[in-house]
Coordinates of C-alpha atoms in Angstrom, one line a residue:
M1 CA 0.2 -0.2 -0.5
I2 CA 1.5 3.5 -0.6
S3 CA 0.2 6.5 1.2
F4 CA 0.4 9.7 -0.7
I5 CA 1.3 12.6 1.6
I6 CA 0.9 16.4 0.5
P7 CA 2.0 19.2 2.7
T8 CA -0.2 22.0 2.3
K9 CA -1.1 25.6 3.3
N10 CA -3.4 27.9 0.9
E11 CA -3.2 25.8 -2.1
E12 CA -6.6 26.2 -3.4
I13 CA -5.6 27.0 -6.9
I14 CA -3.6 24.1 -7.5
I15 CA -4.2 21.4 -4.9
R16 CA -7.4 19.9 -6.5
E17 CA -5.4 19.0 -9.9
T18 CA -2.9 17.2 -7.5
L19 CA -5.4 15.0 -5.5
E20 CA -7.3 14.4 -9.2
C21 CA -3.8 12.7 -10.5
L22 CA -2.9 10.8 -7.4
K23 CA -6.8 9.6 -6.8
K24 CA -6.1 7.7 -10.5
Y25 CA -3.3 5.1 -8.8
S26 CA -5.5 2.2 -9.0
G27 CA -3.3 0.4 -6.8
A28 CA -3.7 0.2 -3.0
H29 CA -3.4 3.8 -1.4
E30 CA -4.4 6.4 0.5
V31 CA -4.5 10.1 0.2
I32 CA -3.4 12.3 3.2
V33 CA -3.2 16.0 3.0
S34 CA -1.4 17.5 6.1
D35 CA -2.8 21.0 6.3
G36 CA -0.5 24.0 7.8
K37 CA -4.1 25.9 8.8
S38 CA -5.0 27.4 5.4
T39 CA -7.1 30.6 5.5
D40 CA -8.6 30.0 1.7
S41 CA -10.7 27.1 0.6
T42 CA -7.6 24.5 0.6
I43 CA -9.1 22.2 3.7
E44 CA -12.3 21.8 1.9
I45 CA -10.9 20.9 -1.1
A46 CA -8.9 18.3 0.8
K47 CA -12.1 16.7 2.2
S48 CA -13.7 16.3 -0.9
L49 CA -10.9 14.5 -2.4
S50 CA -8.6 13.2 -0.1
D51 CA -8.9 10.1 2.6
K52 CA -7.3 11.8 5.4
V53 CA -6.9 15.2 6.4
V54 CA -5.4 16.6 9.5
V55 CA -4.9 20.3 10.2
Y56 CA -1.7 21.9 12.2
E57 CA -3.1 23.5 15.4
G58 CA 0.0 24.8 17.1
E59 CA 1.1 28.3 17.6
K60 CA 4.0 28.6 15.8
R61 CA 4.3 28.5 11.8
Q62 CA 4.6 24.9 10.9
T63 CA 7.5 24.3 9.0
I64 CA 7.3 21.5 5.7
G65 CA 9.3 18.9 7.8
G66 CA 6.4 19.2 10.5
G67 CA 3.9 19.0 8.1
R68 CA 5.1 15.6 6.4
N69 CA 5.7 14.2 9.9
A70 CA 2.1 15.1 10.7
G71 CA 0.4 13.3 7.9
A72 CA 3.4 10.4 8.3
K73 CA 1.9 9.9 11.6
I74 CA -1.6 8.7 10.1
A75 CA -0.7 6.8 7.6
S76 CA -1.0 3.0 6.9
G77 CA 1.0 2.3 4.0
E78 CA 4.3 0.5 3.6
Y79 CA 5.5 3.2 1.1
L80 CA 5.3 6.9 2.0
V81 CA 5.4 9.1 -0.9
F82 CA 5.7 12.8 -0.4
V83 CA 4.7 15.0 -3.0
D84 CA 4.4 18.9 -3.0
A85 CA 0.7 20.2 -3.4
D86 CA 1.2 21.2 -6.8
V87 CA 2.9 18.0 -8.3
T88 CA 1.4 15.6 -11.3
I89 CA 2.7 12.4 -12.2
P90 CA 1.2 11.0 -15.9
D91 CA 0.6 7.2 -15.9
I92 CA 0.5 7.2 -12.4
N93 CA -0.1 3.0 -12.9
N94 CA 2.9 2.5 -14.9
F95 CA 4.7 5.1 -12.9
F96 CA 4.4 3.2 -9.5
E97 CA 4.6 -0.4 -11.2
K98 CA 8.0 0.7 -11.9
A99 CA 8.9 2.3 -8.8
I100 CA 7.7 -0.5 -6.5
K101 CA 9.6 -3.0 -8.3
H102 CA 12.8 -1.2 -7.2
F103 CA 12.4 -2.0 -3.9
E104 CA 11.5 -5.3 -4.6
N105 CA 14.6 -5.9 -6.5
N106 CA 17.0 -4.1 -4.2
K107 CA 16.2 -5.0 -0.6
K108 CA 18.9 -2.3 0.4
L109 CA 16.9 0.3 -1.1
V110 CA 14.9 2.4 1.4
A111 CA 14.0 5.6 -0.5
L112 CA 14.0 6.9 -4.1
T113 CA 13.1 10.1 -6.2
V114 CA 12.9 10.9 -9.6
Q115 CA 13.2 13.3 -12.4
Y116 CA 11.6 16.8 -12.2
K117 CA 10.4 19.3 -15.0
V118 CA 7.9 22.1 -14.8
L119 CA 5.1 21.7 -16.8
S120 CA 5.3 23.1 -20.1
K121 CA 2.8 25.9 -19.4
Y122 CA 4.8 27.1 -17.0
E123 CA 8.5 26.0 -17.9
S124 CA 11.2 28.6 -19.1
L125 CA 14.4 27.8 -20.7
A126 CA 16.0 28.5 -17.3
D127 CA 14.2 26.1 -15.9
K128 CA 15.3 23.2 -18.4
I129 CA 18.8 23.9 -17.5
I130 CA 18.3 24.1 -13.6
F131 CA 16.0 21.2 -13.6
K132 CA 18.6 18.8 -16.0
I133 CA 21.5 19.8 -13.7
L134 CA 19.4 18.9 -10.9
S135 CA 18.5 15.9 -12.0
A136 CA 22.4 14.8 -13.1
N137 CA 23.1 15.4 -9.1
F138 CA 20.4 13.1 -8.0
V139 CA 21.8 10.5 -10.0
L140 CA 25.7 11.3 -9.0
F141 CA 24.9 11.7 -5.6
N142 CA 22.6 8.7 -5.1
N143 CA 23.1 6.2 -7.7
L144 CA 26.8 6.7 -7.9
L145 CA 28.3 8.1 -4.8
H146 CA 25.8 6.9 -2.3
I147 CA 25.1 10.4 -0.5
G148 CA 21.3 10.7 -0.5
V149 CA 20.2 14.0 -2.2
S150 CA 16.4 15.1 -3.3
G151 CA 14.2 17.7 -3.7
G152 CA 10.8 17.9 -1.8
E153 CA 9.0 17.3 -5.3
F154 CA 8.9 13.4 -5.1
Q155 CA 10.3 11.0 -2.0
M156 CA 9.3 7.8 -1.8
I157 CA 10.2 6.4 1.4
K158 CA 10.0 2.7 3.1
R159 CA 7.8 3.5 6.1
T160 CA 9.7 1.2 8.5
V161 CA 12.9 3.2 7.9
F162 CA 11.4 6.7 8.0
E163 CA 10.1 5.8 11.5
E164 CA 13.1 4.7 12.7
L165 CA 14.9 7.8 11.9
S166 CA 11.7 9.9 13.2
G167 CA 10.7 11.2 10.2
F168 CA 12.1 14.8 8.9
D169 CA 13.7 17.4 11.0
D170 CA 10.9 19.3 12.0
T171 CA 13.4 22.6 13.4
L172 CA 14.5 22.3 9.8
V173 CA 12.9 26.0 8.1
A174 CA 14.8 24.6 5.0
A175 CA 16.4 21.9 3.1
E176 CA 14.3 19.1 5.3
D177 CA 14.3 17.0 2.3
C178 CA 17.9 17.2 1.6
D179 CA 18.6 16.2 4.9
M180 CA 15.7 13.4 5.3
F181 CA 17.8 11.7 2.0
A182 CA 20.9 12.2 3.5
R183 CA 20.2 10.5 6.8
L184 CA 18.5 7.7 4.5
A185 CA 21.4 7.3 2.6
R186 CA 23.7 6.0 5.9
V187 CA 20.9 3.4 6.5
G188 CA 20.6 1.6 3.2
R189 CA 20.5 2.7 -0.4
T190 CA 18.9 5.7 -2.0
Y191 CA 18.2 6.1 -6.1
C192 CA 17.1 8.2 -8.8
D193 CA 15.3 6.7 -11.6
M194 CA 15.3 8.9 -14.6
S195 CA 13.1 7.7 -16.4
L196 CA 10.7 8.2 -14.2
V197 CA 9.1 11.9 -14.0
V198 CA 6.9 14.1 -12.1
Y199 CA 5.9 17.8 -12.9
H200 CA 5.3 20.7 -11.0
T201 CA 4.7 24.5 -11.7
G202 CA 8.2 25.3 -10.7
R203 CA 6.7 28.2 -8.4
R204 CA 9.6 28.5 -6.1
E205 CA 11.8 28.5 -8.2
H206 CA 10.3 31.2 -10.0
K207 CA 9.7 33.4 -7.1

């Protein structure tokens, strides 16, 4: 079973497309939205399209790592798949058939990442160059040097190992995704499959 976990805060513009994409997966799965106190319609959309919604109730601003951890706490899947709120996965059934085989064929594998691309309607020439370089770095550091590196757009992690490491470092306000993969690489293997691609809006880079 796969648990899709999406951290959100005021994502009403894009979250519906992401959730509808994930719901197309025909294998055993659940979709979990972990919201950091949205003030728009994100929570209402999430409740209508996901299986579980957890809303942060703390006073301090929740970090992305904290949001991901909150989603993971209520997850039931063997694999935890963390994606950002603006991510879509074409041909999702074939995608995860290949992804799961990596874990089945390599028992030392604890986490998987893939190639990231910006959706064509948002993509600039700079995006093409930057994300091609980023993907090359993922291959170099994960597959060859065995130093875990990954962004937050897509991370597929064995739940048992995630729990052993106590999840993301929720004290980090940035780079919690890279930190997670670095720690994973110390206890097992991480891998980047360049033949698998997820698409996103590139909004953070553009900002």
